[in-house]
Amino acid sequence: MNRRLYGALVGALTVLLGAGAALTTSGTASARTATRAATAGPKVTLTARGDSLTDSSPFSSVSVARACPAGYQDNLAVYLVVPDGRESALAANLTDGAPYSGDAVTTRPPAQSGPGVLVRSIASAFQTVHVPVADGVYPIHVVCGNADHADFPDRPSATGFVRITGSTFAVDDLPAPVETTLRLSGDPAGHVQAGSPFTLTAHVGPKASGTVRFTTDNTTPIGDPVPVVDGIARVTAPANATAAVRRYVATFVPSDPIGYAQDVAVFSYSFTSAPGIQVTDADGDPLGGTPRLVPGRHIEVSAQGFLPAAQEQVDLRVSGALALFPAVTTDTAGSVSGYDLQVPWLIADGTHTLTLQGRTSHLSVTFTFTTKWRS
């Protein structure tokens, strides 16, 4: 099962599209000779309810010879992979036999859709993604799911196959394809300042040929699919003008979808504001320049440029002073707002620097002030 992140972008009844491909009969012969090692995926057993493409629920039973991983044992979904590299749902939110925690999992899709459960024909699956039916061998993805898609974004899946001939189909008992792994990263590493360009890089293993499709939140394509060269596909992504965390999705579509399985990776990338710090007095008036502050006085500190969405804590310290300040967690924009700081009592007369530093980003912003005890 491909256990890559697929962002909480997939709803059991709402997402009908993804990635994949189909092969003609000539492609099947080469697929049978594809290299298969210990990385081959689990066996998928599909039991056809009939043989017509218009059967409202094509499978009476779906089994995978491996347990769903912890956290993904609530439901199963079944997808047809069409020639242009997308998925179309044949069944979603299947719970018969759940929780799917045994050494093998089996579910029995209903003959018709019901409350909270979707089933549909292979013909409808093609129609939904506006792809004409053509003869050939098509991958079938069985995906383990959690009822809470937002907090469980992984997408463990396994692959079986059907063969379509004219207006009929049959289960094709091909060996399980070699599992692939897809890792997505950003450059600059970790985060980038909002408004600046950045690059997304997908690393595919093993080095199977194919393409990688990059999207923003699995909805907006980033350019055209990129060919994989020496296990790598790379794209320059549009700059994001707002400080936030955004999710990017990469889908590897193998040239030989019978010999190699697809994989999907989700990458959360942080966009930060320009670094800055603002300090005001207790009345909210800005303190500019290098103000003189009396020990014991309260000031309010705000700063930005850190990692957003509570990804890091920010430490505060004052040079030349004996004082400890509690760390603060950033907000959704990567900011610290209205931090009430008391100028330390144990501080000598002279010039001092207030420093705020992110524990993860290591970004630092500073504010300089002087102190003098009252005469």
GROMACS .gro file of C-alpha atoms in nm:
model
  375
    1MET     CA    1   0.000   0.000   0.000
    2ASN     CA    2   0.130   0.343  -0.085
    3ARG     CA    3   0.158   0.522   0.245
    4ARG     CA    4   0.229   0.874   0.133
    5LEU     CA    5   0.060   1.185   0.246
    6TYR     CA    6  -0.238   1.287   0.038
    7GLY     CA    7  -0.335   1.603   0.232
    8ALA     CA    8  -0.677   1.612   0.386
    9LEU     CA    9  -0.796   1.678   0.038
   10VAL     CA   10  -0.986   1.358  -0.022
   11GLY     CA   11  -1.343   1.319   0.099
   12ALA     CA   12  -1.499   0.977   0.076
   13LEU     CA   13  -1.788   1.108  -0.135
   14THR     CA   14  -1.646   1.425  -0.285
   15VAL     CA   15  -1.314   1.346  -0.445
   16LEU     CA   16  -1.347   1.148  -0.762
   17LEU     CA   17  -1.024   1.244  -0.936
   18GLY     CA   18  -0.660   1.151  -0.885
   19ALA     CA   19  -0.386   0.993  -1.095
   20GLY     CA   20  -0.321   0.679  -1.297
   21ALA     CA   21  -0.311   0.530  -1.647
   22ALA     CA   22  -0.439   0.242  -1.860
   23LEU     CA   23  -0.256   0.006  -2.092
   24THR     CA   24  -0.365  -0.165  -2.410
   25THR     CA   25  -0.316  -0.537  -2.464
   26SER     CA   26   0.033  -0.481  -2.603
   27GLY     CA   27   0.127  -0.298  -2.282
   28THR     CA   28   0.016  -0.592  -2.074
   29ALA     CA   29   0.284  -0.819  -2.215
   30SER     CA   30   0.565  -0.585  -2.113
   31ALA     CA   31   0.408  -0.534  -1.774
   32ARG     CA   32   0.422  -0.905  -1.704
   33THR     CA   33   0.798  -0.893  -1.750
   34ALA     CA   34   0.847  -0.584  -1.533
   35THR     CA   35   1.096  -0.623  -1.250
   36ARG     CA   36   0.924  -0.721  -0.929
   37ALA     CA   37   1.112  -0.762  -0.603
   38ALA     CA   38   1.033  -0.751  -0.235
   39THR     CA   39   0.879  -0.409  -0.292
   40ALA     CA   40   0.579  -0.551  -0.478
   41GLY     CA   41   0.254  -0.438  -0.325
   42PRO     CA   42  -0.009  -0.657  -0.158
   43LYS     CA   43  -0.239  -0.878  -0.360
   44VAL     CA   44  -0.579  -0.727  -0.440
   45THR     CA   45  -0.866  -0.970  -0.503
   46LEU     CA   46  -1.167  -0.832  -0.687
   47THR     CA   47  -1.486  -1.038  -0.725
   48ALA     CA   48  -1.699  -0.913  -1.012
   49ARG     CA   49  -2.074  -0.889  -0.960
   50GLY     CA   50  -2.125  -0.929  -1.335
   51ASP     CA   51  -1.943  -0.834  -1.654
   52SER     CA   52  -2.128  -0.529  -1.785
   53LEU     CA   53  -1.972  -0.182  -1.773
   54THR     CA   54  -2.313  -0.049  -1.676
   55ASP     CA   55  -2.353  -0.267  -1.365
   56SER     CA   56  -2.437  -0.019  -1.089
   57SER     CA   57  -2.185  -0.180  -0.852
   58PRO     CA   58  -1.916  -0.376  -1.039
   59PHE     CA   59  -1.767  -0.568  -0.744
   60SER     CA   60  -1.944  -0.786  -0.490
   61SER     CA   61  -1.624  -0.826  -0.284
   62VAL     CA   62  -1.291  -0.643  -0.257
   63SER     CA   63  -0.998  -0.783  -0.058
   64VAL     CA   64  -0.641  -0.670   0.012
   65ALA     CA   65  -0.383  -0.911   0.152
   66ARG     CA   66  -0.256  -0.663   0.406
   67ALA     CA   67  -0.409  -0.476   0.698
   68CYS     CA   68  -0.488  -0.111   0.676
   69PRO     CA   69  -0.240   0.085   0.891
   70ALA     CA   70  -0.338   0.226   1.228
   71GLY     CA   71  -0.543   0.540   1.186
   72TYR     CA   72  -0.676   0.429   0.847
   73GLN     CA   73  -0.907   0.142   0.935
   74ASP     CA   74  -1.247   0.315   0.929
   75ASN     CA   75  -1.344   0.278   0.563
   76LEU     CA   76  -1.233   0.173   0.215
   77ALA     CA   77  -1.271   0.337  -0.126
   78VAL     CA   78  -1.228   0.184  -0.472
   79TYR     CA   79  -1.111   0.384  -0.776
   80LEU     CA   80  -1.079   0.318  -1.147
   81VAL     CA   81  -0.760   0.468  -1.293
   82VAL     CA   82  -0.826   0.618  -1.638
   83PRO     CA   83  -0.579   0.671  -1.924
   84ASP     CA   84  -0.503   1.039  -1.861
   85GLY     CA   85  -0.369   0.977  -1.512
   86ARG     CA   86  -0.672   1.039  -1.295
   87GLU     CA   87  -0.889   0.830  -1.065
   88SER     CA   88  -1.265   0.806  -1.068
   89ALA     CA   89  -1.450   0.654  -0.775
   90LEU     CA   90  -1.629   0.322  -0.812
   91ALA     CA   91  -1.710   0.301  -0.441
   92ALA     CA   92  -1.651   0.528  -0.145
   93ASN     CA   93  -1.698   0.514   0.233
   94LEU     CA   94  -1.733   0.136   0.244
   95THR     CA   95  -1.753   0.016   0.604
   96ASP     CA   96  -1.864  -0.346   0.572
   97GLY     CA   97  -1.602  -0.545   0.765
   98ALA     CA   98  -1.457  -0.240   0.941
   99PRO     CA   99  -1.238  -0.182   1.131
  100TYR     CA  100  -0.991  -0.306   0.872
  101SER     CA  101  -0.720  -0.412   1.116
  102GLY     CA  102  -0.670  -0.781   1.036
  103ASP     CA  103  -0.387  -0.936   0.838
  104ALA     CA  104  -0.611  -0.899   0.534
  105VAL     CA  105  -0.911  -0.675   0.475
  106THR     CA  106  -1.233  -0.754   0.292
  107THR     CA  107  -1.537  -0.543   0.217
  108ARG     CA  108  -1.857  -0.618   0.026
  109PRO     CA  109  -1.982  -0.314  -0.164
  110PRO     CA  110  -2.361  -0.282  -0.177
  111ALA     CA  111  -2.544  -0.327  -0.505
  112GLN     CA  112  -2.674   0.029  -0.489
  113SER     CA  113  -2.565   0.355  -0.327
  114GLY     CA  114  -2.713   0.425   0.014
  115PRO     CA  115  -2.688   0.682   0.294
  116GLY     CA  116  -2.324   0.789   0.317
  117VAL     CA  117  -2.209   0.521   0.070
  118LEU     CA  118  -2.136   0.564  -0.300
  119VAL     CA  119  -2.118   0.290  -0.562
  120ARG     CA  120  -2.135   0.335  -0.937
  121SER     CA  121  -2.069   0.159  -1.265
  122ILE     CA  122  -1.744   0.153  -1.457
  123ALA     CA  123  -1.919   0.331  -1.744
  124SER     CA  124  -2.026   0.609  -1.507
  125ALA     CA  125  -1.673   0.635  -1.369
  126PHE     CA  126  -1.544   0.703  -1.721
  127GLN     CA  127  -1.824   0.949  -1.789
  128THR     CA  128  -1.764   1.142  -1.469
  129VAL     CA  129  -1.409   1.233  -1.572
  130HIS     CA  130  -1.510   1.283  -1.937
  131VAL     CA  131  -1.294   1.000  -2.069
  132PRO     CA  132  -1.421   0.765  -2.344
  133VAL     CA  133  -1.423   0.394  -2.274
  134ALA     CA  134  -1.150   0.204  -2.458
  135ASP     CA  135  -1.031  -0.156  -2.453
  136GLY     CA  136  -0.735  -0.225  -2.229
  137VAL     CA  137  -0.614  -0.310  -1.879
  138TYR     CA  138  -0.692  -0.054  -1.610
  139PRO     CA  139  -0.557  -0.031  -1.254
  140ILE     CA  140  -0.803  -0.039  -0.966
  141HIS     CA  141  -0.698   0.137  -0.645
  142VAL     CA  142  -0.824   0.023  -0.305
  143VAL     CA  143  -0.765   0.299  -0.050
  144CYS     CA  144  -0.779   0.277   0.330
  145GLY     CA  145  -0.937   0.576   0.498
  146ASN     CA  146  -1.020   0.748   0.825
  147ALA     CA  147  -1.351   0.909   0.904
  148ASP     CA  148  -1.165   1.232   0.984
  149HIS     CA  149  -0.996   1.319   0.655
  150ALA     CA  150  -0.855   1.648   0.780
  151ASP     CA  151  -0.648   1.500   1.062
  152PHE     CA  152  -0.553   1.180   0.878
  153PRO     CA  153  -0.422   1.289   0.538
  154ASP     CA  154  -0.225   0.976   0.446
  155ARG     CA  155  -0.354   0.759   0.164
  156PRO     CA  156  -0.259   0.391   0.205
  157SER     CA  157  -0.356   0.209  -0.115
  158ALA     CA  158  -0.314  -0.113  -0.309
  159THR     CA  159  -0.360  -0.194  -0.678
  160GLY     CA  160  -0.561  -0.455  -0.870
  161PHE     CA  161  -0.662  -0.465  -1.238
  162VAL     CA  162  -0.958  -0.506  -1.471
  163ARG     CA  163  -0.960  -0.572  -1.844
  164ILE     CA  164  -1.219  -0.394  -2.059
  165THR     CA  165  -1.333  -0.539  -2.388
  166GLY     CA  166  -1.612  -0.364  -2.571
  167SER     CA  167  -1.902  -0.317  -2.329
  168THR     CA  168  -1.780  -0.579  -2.081
  169PHE     CA  169  -1.508  -0.610  -1.819
  170ALA     CA  170  -1.335  -0.889  -1.629
  171VAL     CA  171  -1.098  -0.898  -1.336
  172ASP     CA  172  -0.739  -0.945  -1.457
  173ASP     CA  173  -0.532  -1.144  -1.210
  174LEU     CA  174  -0.199  -0.971  -1.276
  175PRO     CA  175   0.079  -0.967  -1.016
  176ALA     CA  176   0.075  -0.671  -0.778
  177PRO     CA  177   0.282  -0.382  -0.914
  178VAL     CA  178   0.606  -0.266  -0.753
  179GLU     CA  179   0.532  -0.004  -0.492
  180THR     CA  180   0.686   0.337  -0.549
  181THR     CA  181   0.766   0.610  -0.302
  182LEU     CA  182   0.731   0.980  -0.368
  183ARG     CA  183   0.891   1.248  -0.154
  184LEU     CA  184   0.816   1.617  -0.205
  185SER     CA  185   1.034   1.905  -0.085
  186GLY     CA  186   1.066   2.280  -0.133
  187ASP     CA  187   1.359   2.507  -0.212
  188PRO     CA  188   1.438   2.719  -0.013
  189ALA     CA  189   1.416   2.449   0.250
  190GLY     CA  190   1.157   2.481   0.524
  191HIS     CA  191   1.000   2.811   0.428
  192VAL     CA  192   1.017   3.107   0.196
  193GLN     CA  193   0.926   3.472   0.231
  194ALA     CA  194   0.583   3.549   0.087
  195GLY     CA  195   0.607   3.690  -0.265
  196SER     CA  196   0.933   3.512  -0.342
  197PRO     CA  197   0.968   3.231  -0.599
  198PHE     CA  198   1.033   2.874  -0.489
  199THR     CA  199   1.080   2.529  -0.639
  200LEU     CA  200   0.904   2.201  -0.568
  201THR     CA  201   1.106   1.882  -0.618
  202ALA     CA  202   0.964   1.530  -0.629
  203HIS     CA  203   1.195   1.234  -0.566
  204VAL     CA  204   1.066   0.903  -0.704
  205GLY     CA  205   1.194   0.566  -0.590
  206PRO     CA  206   1.267   0.327  -0.743
  207LYS     CA  207   1.371   0.520  -1.052
  208ALA     CA  208   1.074   0.422  -1.265
  209SER     CA  209   0.990   0.625  -1.575
  210GLY     CA  210   0.680   0.840  -1.576
  211THR     CA  211   0.561   1.188  -1.496
  212VAL     CA  212   0.477   1.388  -1.185
  213ARG     CA  213   0.175   1.614  -1.171
  214PHE     CA  214   0.204   1.904  -0.926
  215THR     CA  215  -0.101   2.082  -0.787
  216THR     CA  216  -0.192   2.334  -0.521
  217ASP     CA  217  -0.426   2.172  -0.268
  218ASN     CA  218  -0.493   1.901  -0.529
  219THR     CA  219  -0.707   2.146  -0.726
  220THR     CA  220  -0.498   2.396  -0.925
  221PRO     CA  221  -0.236   2.245  -1.160
  222ILE     CA  222   0.115   2.390  -1.146
  223GLY     CA  223   0.219   2.376  -1.509
  224ASP     CA  224   0.209   2.057  -1.714
  225PRO     CA  225   0.308   1.711  -1.585
  226VAL     CA  226   0.686   1.691  -1.551
  227PRO     CA  227   0.883   1.389  -1.682
  228VAL     CA  228   1.086   1.202  -1.421
  229VAL     CA  229   1.458   1.211  -1.499
  230ASP     CA  230   1.692   1.002  -1.282
  231GLY     CA  231   1.420   0.977  -1.019
  232ILE     CA  232   1.356   1.353  -0.998
  233ALA     CA  233   1.088   1.590  -1.128
  234ARG     CA  234   1.100   1.960  -1.051
  235VAL     CA  235   0.873   2.260  -1.108
  236THR     CA  236   0.891   2.632  -1.028
  237ALA     CA  237   0.575   2.722  -0.840
  238PRO     CA  238   0.394   3.057  -0.846
  239ALA     CA  239   0.481   3.288  -0.558
  240ASN     CA  240   0.232   3.307  -0.272
  241ALA     CA  241   0.169   3.664  -0.154
  242THR     CA  242   0.026   3.581   0.188
  243ALA     CA  243   0.199   3.453   0.501
  244ALA     CA  244   0.042   3.113   0.562
  245VAL     CA  245   0.095   2.739   0.530
  246ARG     CA  246  -0.009   2.597   0.193
  247ARG     CA  247  -0.038   2.238   0.086
  248TYR     CA  248   0.109   2.106  -0.237
  249VAL     CA  249   0.037   1.766  -0.388
  250ALA     CA  250   0.255   1.563  -0.623
  251THR     CA  251   0.126   1.255  -0.805
  252PHE     CA  252   0.363   1.012  -0.973
  253VAL     CA  253   0.209   0.849  -1.280
  254PRO     CA  254   0.429   0.560  -1.402
  255SER     CA  255   0.477   0.497  -1.772
  256ASP     CA  256   0.406   0.131  -1.695
  257PRO     CA  257   0.113   0.138  -1.448
  258ILE     CA  258   0.092  -0.242  -1.451
  259GLY     CA  259   0.453  -0.291  -1.350
  260TYR     CA  260   0.471   0.004  -1.107
  261ALA     CA  261   0.219   0.156  -0.870
  262GLN     CA  262   0.136   0.523  -0.847
  263ASP     CA  263   0.219   0.728  -0.542
  264VAL     CA  264   0.104   1.057  -0.400
  265ALA     CA  265   0.288   1.297  -0.169
  266VAL     CA  266   0.157   1.599   0.018
  267PHE     CA  267   0.389   1.875   0.126
  268SER     CA  268   0.301   2.162   0.359
  269TYR     CA  269   0.515   2.466   0.286
  270SER     CA  270   0.537   2.782   0.495
  271PHE     CA  271   0.529   3.137   0.364
  272THR     CA  272   0.653   3.401   0.605
  273SER     CA  273   0.612   3.776   0.629
  274ALA     CA  274   0.909   4.010   0.601
  275PRO     CA  275   1.084   4.009   0.942
  276GLY     CA  276   0.996   4.298   1.167
  277ILE     CA  277   0.932   4.406   1.523
  278GLN     CA  278   0.710   4.674   1.677
  279VAL     CA  279   0.722   4.791   2.040
  280THR     CA  280   0.469   5.018   2.209
  281ASP     CA  281   0.427   5.157   2.555
  282ALA     CA  282   0.139   5.062   2.784
  283ASP     CA  283  -0.081   5.323   2.612
  284GLY     CA  284  -0.017   5.177   2.269
  285ASP     CA  285   0.215   5.455   2.151
  286PRO     CA  286   0.503   5.334   1.932
  287LEU     CA  287   0.851   5.338   2.082
  288GLY     CA  288   1.088   5.434   1.802
  289GLY     CA  289   1.460   5.498   1.779
  290THR     CA  290   1.644   5.378   2.087
  291PRO     CA  291   1.410   5.475   2.370
  292ARG     CA  292   1.511   5.498   2.733
  293LEU     CA  293   1.311   5.256   2.944
  294VAL     CA  294   1.288   5.247   3.321
  295PRO     CA  295   1.336   4.905   3.488
  296GLY     CA  296   0.999   4.758   3.579
  297ARG     CA  297   0.816   4.937   3.299
  298HIS     CA  298   0.572   4.735   3.086
  299ILE     CA  299   0.592   4.739   2.708
  300GLU     CA  300   0.404   4.548   2.439
  301VAL     CA  301   0.600   4.360   2.175
  302SER     CA  302   0.477   4.239   1.835
  303ALA     CA  303   0.687   4.072   1.566
  304GLN     CA  304   0.647   3.885   1.239
  305GLY     CA  305   0.843   3.678   0.993
  306PHE     CA  306   0.834   3.349   1.186
  307LEU     CA  307   0.682   3.022   1.070
  308PRO     CA  308   0.303   3.050   1.060
  309ALA     CA  309   0.019   2.840   1.194
  310ALA     CA  310   0.171   2.764   1.534
  311GLN     CA  311   0.465   2.576   1.381
  312GLU     CA  312   0.719   2.714   1.621
  313GLN     CA  313   0.773   2.887   1.952
  314VAL     CA  314   0.955   3.213   1.986
  315ASP     CA  315   1.202   3.279   2.268
  316LEU     CA  316   1.261   3.624   2.411
  317ARG     CA  317   1.571   3.749   2.586
  318VAL     CA  318   1.720   4.082   2.692
  319SER     CA  319   2.096   4.131   2.684
  320GLY     CA  320   2.269   4.236   3.003
  321ALA     CA  321   1.976   4.142   3.223
  322LEU     CA  322   1.890   3.868   3.470
  323ALA     CA  323   1.545   3.769   3.356
  324LEU     CA  324   1.354   3.478   3.201
  325PHE     CA  325   1.059   3.529   2.969
  326PRO     CA  326   0.808   3.261   2.872
  327ALA     CA  327   0.818   3.152   2.509
  328VAL     CA  328   0.522   3.232   2.286
  329THR     CA  329   0.366   3.034   1.999
  330THR     CA  330   0.316   3.200   1.663
  331ASP     CA  331  -0.028   3.263   1.517
  332THR     CA  332  -0.159   3.159   1.174
  333ALA     CA  333   0.037   3.441   1.009
  334GLY     CA  334   0.364   3.359   1.184
  335SER     CA  335   0.337   3.657   1.416
  336VAL     CA  336   0.370   3.734   1.784
  337SER     CA  337   0.118   3.996   1.889
  338GLY     CA  338   0.085   4.210   2.201
  339TYR     CA  339   0.341   4.028   2.416
  340ASP     CA  340   0.342   4.201   2.757
  341LEU     CA  341   0.705   4.236   2.860
  342GLN     CA  342   0.832   4.398   3.177
  343VAL     CA  343   1.173   4.559   3.155
  344PRO     CA  344   1.382   4.351   3.397
  345TRP     CA  345   1.451   4.495   3.740
  346LEU     CA  346   1.794   4.337   3.743
  347ILE     CA  347   1.946   4.533   3.457
  348ALA     CA  348   2.234   4.774   3.448
  349ASP     CA  349   2.226   5.124   3.304
  350GLY     CA  350   2.326   5.129   2.937
  351THR     CA  351   2.223   4.989   2.599
  352HIS     CA  352   2.042   4.659   2.569
  353THR     CA  353   1.894   4.443   2.294
  354LEU     CA  354   1.562   4.265   2.305
  355THR     CA  355   1.579   3.958   2.077
  356LEU     CA  356   1.296   3.736   1.956
  357GLN     CA  357   1.416   3.412   1.795
  358GLY     CA  358   1.216   3.130   1.641
  359ARG     CA  359   1.311   2.785   1.763
  360THR     CA  360   1.245   2.620   1.425
  361SER     CA  361   1.316   2.892   1.168
  362HIS     CA  362   1.601   3.042   1.377
  363LEU     CA  363   1.481   3.381   1.253
  364SER     CA  364   1.577   3.667   1.486
  365VAL     CA  365   1.438   4.018   1.515
  366THR     CA  366   1.578   4.274   1.758
  367PHE     CA  367   1.485   4.599   1.933
  368THR     CA  368   1.745   4.822   2.099
  369PHE     CA  369   1.677   5.037   2.403
  370THR     CA  370   1.862   5.198   2.689
  371THR     CA  371   1.801   5.190   3.062
  372LYS     CA  372   1.877   5.428   3.341
  373TRP     CA  373   1.764   5.401   3.697
  374ARG     CA  374   1.575   5.697   3.831
  375SER     CA  375   1.798   5.939   4.023
   0.00000   0.00000   0.00000
